[in-house]
Coordinates of C-alpha atoms in Angstrom, one line a residue:
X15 CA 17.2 15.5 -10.5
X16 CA 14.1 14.0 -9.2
X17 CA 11.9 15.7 -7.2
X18 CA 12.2 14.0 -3.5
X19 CA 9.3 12.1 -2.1
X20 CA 7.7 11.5 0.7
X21 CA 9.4 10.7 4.1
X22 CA 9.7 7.3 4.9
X23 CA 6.8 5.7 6.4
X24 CA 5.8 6.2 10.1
X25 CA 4.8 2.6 11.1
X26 CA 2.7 2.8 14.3
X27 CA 2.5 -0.4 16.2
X28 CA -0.9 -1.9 17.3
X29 CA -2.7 -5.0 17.5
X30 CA -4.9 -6.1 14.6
X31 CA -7.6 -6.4 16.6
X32 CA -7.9 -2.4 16.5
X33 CA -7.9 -2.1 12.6
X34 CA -11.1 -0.6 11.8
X35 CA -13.2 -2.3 8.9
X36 CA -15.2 -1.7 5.9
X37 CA -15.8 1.1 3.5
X38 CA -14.9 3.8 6.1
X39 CA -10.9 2.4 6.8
X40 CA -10.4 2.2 3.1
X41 CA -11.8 5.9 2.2
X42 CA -9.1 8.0 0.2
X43 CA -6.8 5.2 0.2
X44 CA -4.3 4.4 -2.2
X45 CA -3.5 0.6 -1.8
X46 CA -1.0 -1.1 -3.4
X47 CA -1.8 -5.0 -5.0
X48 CA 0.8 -7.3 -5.3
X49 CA 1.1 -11.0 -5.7
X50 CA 1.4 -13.0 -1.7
X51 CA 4.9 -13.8 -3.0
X52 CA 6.1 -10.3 -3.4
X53 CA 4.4 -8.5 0.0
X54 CA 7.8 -8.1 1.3
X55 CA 9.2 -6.0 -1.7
X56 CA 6.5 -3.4 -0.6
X57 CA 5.2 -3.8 2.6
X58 CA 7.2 -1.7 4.4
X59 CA 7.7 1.4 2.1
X60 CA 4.0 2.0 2.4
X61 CA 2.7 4.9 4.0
X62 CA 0.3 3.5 6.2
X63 CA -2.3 6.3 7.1
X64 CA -3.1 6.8 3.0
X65 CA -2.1 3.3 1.5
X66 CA -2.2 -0.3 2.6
X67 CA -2.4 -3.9 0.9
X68 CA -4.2 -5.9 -1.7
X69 CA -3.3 -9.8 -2.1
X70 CA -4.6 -11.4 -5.5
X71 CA -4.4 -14.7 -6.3
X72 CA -5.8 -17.9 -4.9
X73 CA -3.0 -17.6 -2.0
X74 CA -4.3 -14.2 -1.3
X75 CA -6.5 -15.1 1.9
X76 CA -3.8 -17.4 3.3
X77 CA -1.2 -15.1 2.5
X78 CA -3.6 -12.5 4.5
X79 CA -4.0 -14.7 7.5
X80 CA -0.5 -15.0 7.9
X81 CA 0.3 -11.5 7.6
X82 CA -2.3 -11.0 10.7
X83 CA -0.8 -13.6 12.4
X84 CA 2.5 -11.9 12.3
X85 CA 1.1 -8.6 13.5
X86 CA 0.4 -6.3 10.4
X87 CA -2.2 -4.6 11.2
X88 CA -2.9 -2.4 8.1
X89 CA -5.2 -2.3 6.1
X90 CA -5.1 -5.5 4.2
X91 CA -7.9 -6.7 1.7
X92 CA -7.3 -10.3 -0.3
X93 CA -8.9 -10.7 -4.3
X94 CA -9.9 -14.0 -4.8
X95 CA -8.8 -12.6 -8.8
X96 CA -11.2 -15.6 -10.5
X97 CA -11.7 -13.1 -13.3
X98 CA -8.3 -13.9 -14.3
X99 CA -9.4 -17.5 -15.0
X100 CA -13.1 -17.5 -15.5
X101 CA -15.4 -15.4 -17.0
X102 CA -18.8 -14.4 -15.5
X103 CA -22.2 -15.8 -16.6
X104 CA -25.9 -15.2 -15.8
X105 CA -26.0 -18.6 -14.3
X106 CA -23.0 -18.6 -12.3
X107 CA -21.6 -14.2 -12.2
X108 CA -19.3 -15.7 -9.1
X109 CA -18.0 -18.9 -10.3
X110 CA -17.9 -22.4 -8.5
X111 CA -14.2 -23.1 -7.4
X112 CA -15.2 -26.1 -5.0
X113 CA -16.2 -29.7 -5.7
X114 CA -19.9 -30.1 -6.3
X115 CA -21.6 -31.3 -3.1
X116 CA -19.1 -28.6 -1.0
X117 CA -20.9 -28.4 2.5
X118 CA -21.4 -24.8 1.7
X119 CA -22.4 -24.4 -2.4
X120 CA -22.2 -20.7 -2.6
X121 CA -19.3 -19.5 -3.8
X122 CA -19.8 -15.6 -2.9
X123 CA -20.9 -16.3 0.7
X124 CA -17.9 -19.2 1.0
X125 CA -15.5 -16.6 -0.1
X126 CA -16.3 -13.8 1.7
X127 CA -16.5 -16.2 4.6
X128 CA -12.8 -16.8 4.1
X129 CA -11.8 -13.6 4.0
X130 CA -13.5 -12.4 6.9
X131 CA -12.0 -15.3 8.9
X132 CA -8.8 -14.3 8.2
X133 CA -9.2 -10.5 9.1
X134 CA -9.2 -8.8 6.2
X135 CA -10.4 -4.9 6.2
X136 CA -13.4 -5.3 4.0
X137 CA -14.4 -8.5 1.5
X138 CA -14.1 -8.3 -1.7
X139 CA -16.8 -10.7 -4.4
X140 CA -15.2 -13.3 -5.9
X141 CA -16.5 -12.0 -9.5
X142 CA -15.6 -13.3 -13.0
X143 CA -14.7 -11.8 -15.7
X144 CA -17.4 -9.4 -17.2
X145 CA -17.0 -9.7 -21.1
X146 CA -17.8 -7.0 -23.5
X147 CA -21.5 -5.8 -23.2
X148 CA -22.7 -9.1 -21.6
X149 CA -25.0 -7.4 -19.7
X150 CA -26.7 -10.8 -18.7
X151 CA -23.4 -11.5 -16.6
X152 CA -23.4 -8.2 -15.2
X153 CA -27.2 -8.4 -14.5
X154 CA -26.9 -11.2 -12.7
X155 CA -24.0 -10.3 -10.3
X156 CA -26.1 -7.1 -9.6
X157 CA -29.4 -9.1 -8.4
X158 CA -27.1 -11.4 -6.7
X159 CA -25.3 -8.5 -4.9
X160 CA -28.9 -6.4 -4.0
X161 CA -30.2 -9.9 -2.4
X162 CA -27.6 -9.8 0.0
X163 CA -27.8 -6.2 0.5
X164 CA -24.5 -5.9 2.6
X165 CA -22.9 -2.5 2.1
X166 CA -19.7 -4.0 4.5
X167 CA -19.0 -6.0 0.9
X168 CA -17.2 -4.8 -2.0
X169 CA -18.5 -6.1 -5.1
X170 CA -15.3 -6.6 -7.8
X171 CA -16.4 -5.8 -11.1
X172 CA -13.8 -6.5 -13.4
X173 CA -15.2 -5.4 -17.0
X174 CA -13.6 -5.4 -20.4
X175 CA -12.7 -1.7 -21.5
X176 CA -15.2 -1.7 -24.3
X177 CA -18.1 -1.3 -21.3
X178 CA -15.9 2.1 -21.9
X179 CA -16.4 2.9 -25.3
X180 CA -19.5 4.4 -26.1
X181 CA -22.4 5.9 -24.0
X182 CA -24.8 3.2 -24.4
X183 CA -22.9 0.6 -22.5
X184 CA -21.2 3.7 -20.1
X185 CA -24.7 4.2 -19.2
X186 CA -25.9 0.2 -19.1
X187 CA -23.2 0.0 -16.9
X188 CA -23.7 3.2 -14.3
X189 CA -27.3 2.0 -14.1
X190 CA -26.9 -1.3 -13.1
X191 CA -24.4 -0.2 -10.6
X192 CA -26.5 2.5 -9.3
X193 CA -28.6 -0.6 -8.2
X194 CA -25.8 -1.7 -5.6
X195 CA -25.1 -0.6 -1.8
X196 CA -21.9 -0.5 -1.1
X197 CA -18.8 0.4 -2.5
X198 CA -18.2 -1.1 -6.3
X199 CA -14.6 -1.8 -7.3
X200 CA -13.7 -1.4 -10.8
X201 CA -11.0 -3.5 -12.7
X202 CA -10.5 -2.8 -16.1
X203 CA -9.3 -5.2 -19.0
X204 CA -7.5 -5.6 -21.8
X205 CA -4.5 -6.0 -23.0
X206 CA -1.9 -3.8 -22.4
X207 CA -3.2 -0.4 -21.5
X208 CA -7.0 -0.4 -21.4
X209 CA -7.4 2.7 -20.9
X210 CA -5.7 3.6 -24.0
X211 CA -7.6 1.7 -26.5
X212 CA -10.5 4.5 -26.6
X213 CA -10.2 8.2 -27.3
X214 CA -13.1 8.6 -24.8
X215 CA -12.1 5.7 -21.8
X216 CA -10.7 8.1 -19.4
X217 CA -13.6 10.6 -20.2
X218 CA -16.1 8.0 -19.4
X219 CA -14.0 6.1 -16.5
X220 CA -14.4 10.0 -14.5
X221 CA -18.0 9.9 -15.5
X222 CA -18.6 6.3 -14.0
X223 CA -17.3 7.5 -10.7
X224 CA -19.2 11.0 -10.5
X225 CA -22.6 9.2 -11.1
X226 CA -21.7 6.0 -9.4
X227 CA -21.7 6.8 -5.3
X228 CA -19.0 4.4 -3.9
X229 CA -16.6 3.6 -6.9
X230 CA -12.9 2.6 -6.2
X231 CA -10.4 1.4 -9.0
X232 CA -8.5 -1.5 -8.2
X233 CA -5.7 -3.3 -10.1
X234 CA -4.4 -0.1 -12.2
X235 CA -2.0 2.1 -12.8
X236 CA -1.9 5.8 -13.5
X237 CA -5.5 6.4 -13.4
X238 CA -5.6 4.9 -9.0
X239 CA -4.2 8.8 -8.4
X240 CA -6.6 10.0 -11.5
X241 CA -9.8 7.9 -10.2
X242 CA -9.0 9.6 -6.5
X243 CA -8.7 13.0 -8.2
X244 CA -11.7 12.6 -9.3
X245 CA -14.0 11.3 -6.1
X246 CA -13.2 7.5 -6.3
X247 CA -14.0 6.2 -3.0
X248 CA -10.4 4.5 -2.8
X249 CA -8.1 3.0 -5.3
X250 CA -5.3 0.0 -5.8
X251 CA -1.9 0.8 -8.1
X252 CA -0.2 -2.5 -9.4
X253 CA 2.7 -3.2 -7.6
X254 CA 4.0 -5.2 -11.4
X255 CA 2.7 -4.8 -15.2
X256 CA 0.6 -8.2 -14.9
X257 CA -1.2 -6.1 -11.9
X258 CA -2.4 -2.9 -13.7
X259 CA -4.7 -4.5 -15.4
X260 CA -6.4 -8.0 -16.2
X261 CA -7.0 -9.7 -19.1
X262 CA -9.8 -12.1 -20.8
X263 CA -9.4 -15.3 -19.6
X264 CA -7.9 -17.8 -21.4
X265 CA -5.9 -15.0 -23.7
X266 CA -1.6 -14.8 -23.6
X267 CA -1.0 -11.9 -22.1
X268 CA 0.5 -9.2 -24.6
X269 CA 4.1 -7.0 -23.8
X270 CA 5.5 -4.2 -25.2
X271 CA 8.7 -3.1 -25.4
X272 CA 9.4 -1.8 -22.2
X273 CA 7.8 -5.2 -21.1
X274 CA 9.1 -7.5 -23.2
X275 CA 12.0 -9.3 -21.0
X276 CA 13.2 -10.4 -17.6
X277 CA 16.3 -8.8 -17.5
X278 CA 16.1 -6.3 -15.3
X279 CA 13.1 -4.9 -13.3
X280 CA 10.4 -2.3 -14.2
X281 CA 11.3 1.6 -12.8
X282 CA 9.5 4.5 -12.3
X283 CA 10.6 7.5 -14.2
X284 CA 9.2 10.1 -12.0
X285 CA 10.0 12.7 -14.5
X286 CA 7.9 10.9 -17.4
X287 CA 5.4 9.3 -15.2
X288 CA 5.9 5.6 -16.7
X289 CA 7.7 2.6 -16.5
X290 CA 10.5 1.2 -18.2
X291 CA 12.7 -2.3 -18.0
X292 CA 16.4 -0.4 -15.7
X293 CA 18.4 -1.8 -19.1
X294 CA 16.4 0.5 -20.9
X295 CA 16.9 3.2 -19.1
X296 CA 20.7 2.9 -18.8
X297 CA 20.3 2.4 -22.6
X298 CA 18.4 5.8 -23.1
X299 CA 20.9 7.5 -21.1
X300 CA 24.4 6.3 -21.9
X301 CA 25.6 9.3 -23.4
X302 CA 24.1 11.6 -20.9
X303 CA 23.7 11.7 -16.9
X304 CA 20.5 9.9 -16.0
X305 CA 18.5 11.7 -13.1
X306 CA 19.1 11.2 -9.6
X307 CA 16.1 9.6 -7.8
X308 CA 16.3 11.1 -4.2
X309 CA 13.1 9.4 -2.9
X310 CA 13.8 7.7 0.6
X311 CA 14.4 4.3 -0.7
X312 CA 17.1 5.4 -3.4
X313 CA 18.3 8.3 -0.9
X314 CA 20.7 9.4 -3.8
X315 CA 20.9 7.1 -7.0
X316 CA 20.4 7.7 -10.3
X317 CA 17.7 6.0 -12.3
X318 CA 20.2 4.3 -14.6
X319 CA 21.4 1.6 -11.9
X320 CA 18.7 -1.1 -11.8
X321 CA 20.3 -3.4 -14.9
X322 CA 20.3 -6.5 -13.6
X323 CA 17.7 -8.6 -11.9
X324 CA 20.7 -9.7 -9.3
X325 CA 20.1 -9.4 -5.8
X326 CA 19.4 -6.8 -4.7
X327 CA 18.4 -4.6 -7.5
X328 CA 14.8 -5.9 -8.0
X329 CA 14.0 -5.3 -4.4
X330 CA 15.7 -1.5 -4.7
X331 CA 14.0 -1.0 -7.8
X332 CA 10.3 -2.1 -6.0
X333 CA 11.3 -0.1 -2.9
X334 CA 11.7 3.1 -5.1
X335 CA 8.8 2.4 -7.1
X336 CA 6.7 2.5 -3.7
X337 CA 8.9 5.3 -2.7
X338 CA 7.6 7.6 -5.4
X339 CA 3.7 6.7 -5.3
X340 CA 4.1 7.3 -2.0
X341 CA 4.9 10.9 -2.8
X342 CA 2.8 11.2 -5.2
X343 CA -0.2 10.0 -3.0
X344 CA 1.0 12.6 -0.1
X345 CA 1.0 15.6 -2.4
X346 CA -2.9 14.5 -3.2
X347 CA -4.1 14.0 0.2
X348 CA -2.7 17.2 0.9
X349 CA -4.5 19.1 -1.8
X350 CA -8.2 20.1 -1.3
X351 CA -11.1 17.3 -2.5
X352 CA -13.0 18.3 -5.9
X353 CA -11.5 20.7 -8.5
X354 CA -8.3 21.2 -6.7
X355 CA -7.3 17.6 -6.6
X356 CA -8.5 17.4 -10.3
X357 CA -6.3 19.9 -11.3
X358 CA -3.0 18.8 -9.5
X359 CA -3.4 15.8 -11.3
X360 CA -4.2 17.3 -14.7
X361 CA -1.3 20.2 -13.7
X362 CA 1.1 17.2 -13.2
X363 CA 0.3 15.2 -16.1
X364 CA 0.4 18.3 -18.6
X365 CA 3.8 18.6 -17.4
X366 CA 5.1 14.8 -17.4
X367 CA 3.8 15.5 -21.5
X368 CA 5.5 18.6 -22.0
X369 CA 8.9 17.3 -20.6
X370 CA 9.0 14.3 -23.3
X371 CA 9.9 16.0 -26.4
X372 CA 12.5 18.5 -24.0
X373 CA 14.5 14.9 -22.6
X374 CA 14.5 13.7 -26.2
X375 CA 16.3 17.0 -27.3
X376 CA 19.0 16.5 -24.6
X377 CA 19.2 13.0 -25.6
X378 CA 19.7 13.9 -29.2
X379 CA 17.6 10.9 -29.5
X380 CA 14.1 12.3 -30.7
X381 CA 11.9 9.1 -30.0
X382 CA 14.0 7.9 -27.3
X383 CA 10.6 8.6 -25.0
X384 CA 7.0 8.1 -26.1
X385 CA 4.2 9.3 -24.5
X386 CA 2.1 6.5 -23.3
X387 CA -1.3 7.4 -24.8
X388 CA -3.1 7.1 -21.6
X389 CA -1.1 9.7 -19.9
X390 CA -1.6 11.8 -22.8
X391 CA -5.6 11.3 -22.0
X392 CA -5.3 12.8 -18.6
X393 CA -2.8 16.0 -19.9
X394 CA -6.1 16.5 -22.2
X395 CA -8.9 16.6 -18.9
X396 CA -8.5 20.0 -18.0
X397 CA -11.3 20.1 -15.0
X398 CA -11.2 24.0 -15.5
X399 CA -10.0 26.2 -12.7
X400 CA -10.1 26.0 -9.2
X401 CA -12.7 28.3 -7.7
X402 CA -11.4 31.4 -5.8
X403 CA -11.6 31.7 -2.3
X404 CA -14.3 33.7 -1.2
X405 CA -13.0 37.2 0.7
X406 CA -13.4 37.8 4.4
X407 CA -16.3 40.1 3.5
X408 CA -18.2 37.4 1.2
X409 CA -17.6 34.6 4.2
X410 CA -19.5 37.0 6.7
X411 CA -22.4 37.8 4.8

C-alpha cells in the first residue's frame, strides 16, 4: 500500500488582481510546468499555498492570459523555452524571434513585456541555450542581465550538465552568477537524466545553490524537492518526461525504456520514486498484487490500472501524479529549513533505494526495478545529522 498524500487542494477564491508578484510569491514553492495544452490535467490537483504553474512553449504567455482572464489567480509564470530551439551566443544570449525592423528590437525587454501584460507572477528571460563551457554566451547574458538590474526578473539559465562536471566550470559558473540580482533559474540539459551523467552533478548542483543567493530549479524532476531541501529559492517538477529536462537544440530527443512508447501514460511509483509507462507496471506485477495508491486522486486504486491511453486513464494517471508531489511537497514544507529538510529528503531517498532489491525478491523478478542512477546520487548525500535541540536551561542562558 502506498502511503496516502496530501488532502485535496483547498482552492481559495480571489481575484487576480490580489496575487502578489515577484521573488517573494514564488519563495518555497514547488511549481509544476506543463505544456498550455495540458494545464487542465493538473491545474486543479495543485496545492495552491506551496505549488502553482509554469507554461512553456511559445503559447505559454497566451495560454497565461487566458487563464487570468478566466479567473485563476495562482501563481502562474509563462517560459518563453527558446533554449529548446536556439542556442545562446555572445552576440545575441536572448535570441531574436521577431522580424528585423520589429518596432521594439529587443527581444528580452519585448518578452518580459509580454509576460507582464498578461499577469504573470514574476518574468522569466527568454534565454537560449547555454552550451557546454561557452562562457562567452553565459558572459554575455550576465552583462545583459546586470544592465537592467531588475531583481523583479528571473533570469532562465538553461545550461548543459557538463557546466556540472568539474570545479573549474562549477565555479565559472557560480561566479558569473554571483554577478546577478535577482533570482537565477536553473534548467539543466541533456539527454535523458542529466543529472545522472556525472558522479559529482548532484554534489555540485547543492553547491551552486548554497553559494548562489536566489537559485531555483526549474523544468526537473526529482531534484525540484532535492534543490528546495537544500535552500533553492523555489523549484518547477515536469508535469511529462519532455519537461524534466531540455535538450541541445537541434538534437532528437533520446527515450529509454520506460519512455519508449505511447501506449499508456507515465506513473508515479511512490514506493520507488520514479516513473514508469502503466503497461509496464501491470507487466511487473502480473503475478503479484500491485500497490494501492490511496492519494486523493486515485482514493483507492492500485498502480497497475493505467494501461491504456483511453479516456480517462491519462487524465487519472496525471491527476495521481500531482496527487503524490503534492504529498511529498507538504511533508517538506512541514519539516524545518536547513539540515532537517536535507535529511527528510536524503532519509526518503535512502529508503526508496533500499526497497528496490526487497520488491524484486517478491517479484521473483530480480531486475524487474532499477535504480535510476540519479536517485541513487541523492541516497549517497547524507547532510549529517540534524542538530539537537538546545535544553530549556541552554535557551535561557
Amino acid at each position: 500500500m502506498t502511503e496516502p498524500s496530501a488532502v485535496p487542494p483547498q482552492h481559495i477564491p480571489s481575484t487576480a488582481h490580489l496575487t502578489p508578484f515577484g521573488l517573494a510569491a514564488l519563495r518555497g514553492r514547488m511549481l509544476i510546468q506543463t505544456r498550455p495544452e495540458r494545464v487542465g490535467q493538473v491545474q486543479e490537483h495543485l496545492a495552491s499555498a506551496s505549488s502553482g504553474l509554469i507554461l512553456s512553449g511559445g503559447n505559454a504567455t497566451a495560454k497565461a492570459l487566458q487563464l487570468r482572464d478566466e479567473g485563476y489567480s495562482g501563481v502562474l509564470l509563462a517560459d518563453p523555452a527558446l533554449y529548446e530551439r536556439t542556442a545562446a551566443t555572445e552576440d545575441a544570449p536572448f535570441p531574436q524571434t521577431e522580424p528585423d525592423g520589429f518596432f521594439l528590437n529587443d527581444p528580452l525587454e519585448r518578452s518580459l513585456e509580454q509576460q507582464r501584460a498578461v499577469g504573470i507572477t514574476a518574468p522569466l528571460t527568454p534565454t537560449g541555450y547555454i552550451q557546454s563551457e561557452d562562457s562567452d554566451a553565459l558572459r554575455a547574458a550576465v552583462t545583459r542581465m546586470t544592465e537592467l538590474d531588475d531583481p523583479g526578473v528571473t533570469f532562465v539559465v538553461p545550461i548543459d550538465v557538463t557546466w556540472l562536471r568539474n570545479e573549474e566550470s562549477l565555479h565559472q559558473l557560480i561566479a558569473y552568477l554571483q554577478l546577478v540580482n535577482g533570482p537565477k533559474a536553473i534548467i539543466l540539459g541533456g539527454q535523458m537524466d542529466p543529472l545522472a551523467r556525472y558522479a559529482k552533478s548532484v554534489h555540485h548542483l547543492r553547491q551552486l545553490i548554497s553559494q548562489v543567493p536566489d537559485t531555483a530549479l526549474l523544468r526537473t524532476d526529482l531534484a525540484a524537492f532535492g534543490a528546495l531541501a537544500a535552500g533553492a529559492a523555489f523549484t518547477a517538477f515536469g508535469a511529462t518526461s519532455s519537461l524534466r529536462h531540455t535538450i541541445v537544440p537541434g538534437e532528437q530527443a533520446q527515450t529509454g525504456k520506460k519512455s519508449g512508447g505511447p501506449g499508456s501514460p507515465h506513473v508515479l511509483h511512490p514506493e520507488l520514486m520514479d516513473f514508469y509507462l502503466g503497461e509496464t507496471l501491470a507487466k511487473k506485477y502480473a503475478a503479484a498484487a500491485a500497490p494501492i495508491c490511496e492519494c486523493y486522486a486515485c482514493g483507492h486504486k492500485a498502480l497497475d490500472t493505467f494501461t491504456s491511453n483511453q479516456s480517462p486513464l491519462p487524465a487519472e494517471a496525471a491527476a495521481h501524479n500531482i496527487a503524490v508531489l503534492m504529498g511529498w511537497l507538504r511533508d517538506l514544507c512541514a519539516t524545518p529549513s536547513g539540515i532537517a529538510r536535507q535529511r527528510w529528503w536524503y532519509d526518503r531517498c535512502r529508503t526508496a533505494v533500499d526497497r528496490y532489491p526487497l520488491l524484486n525478491a517478491v517479484l521473483e523478478q530480480p531486475k524487474a526495478f532499477r535504480v535510476p542512477e540519479q536517485l541513487r546520487c541523492w541516497a549517497l548525500a547524507d547532510p549529517g545529522p540534524v542538530p539537537a535541540e538546545p535544553s530549556p536551561a541552554q535557551r535561557t542562558r
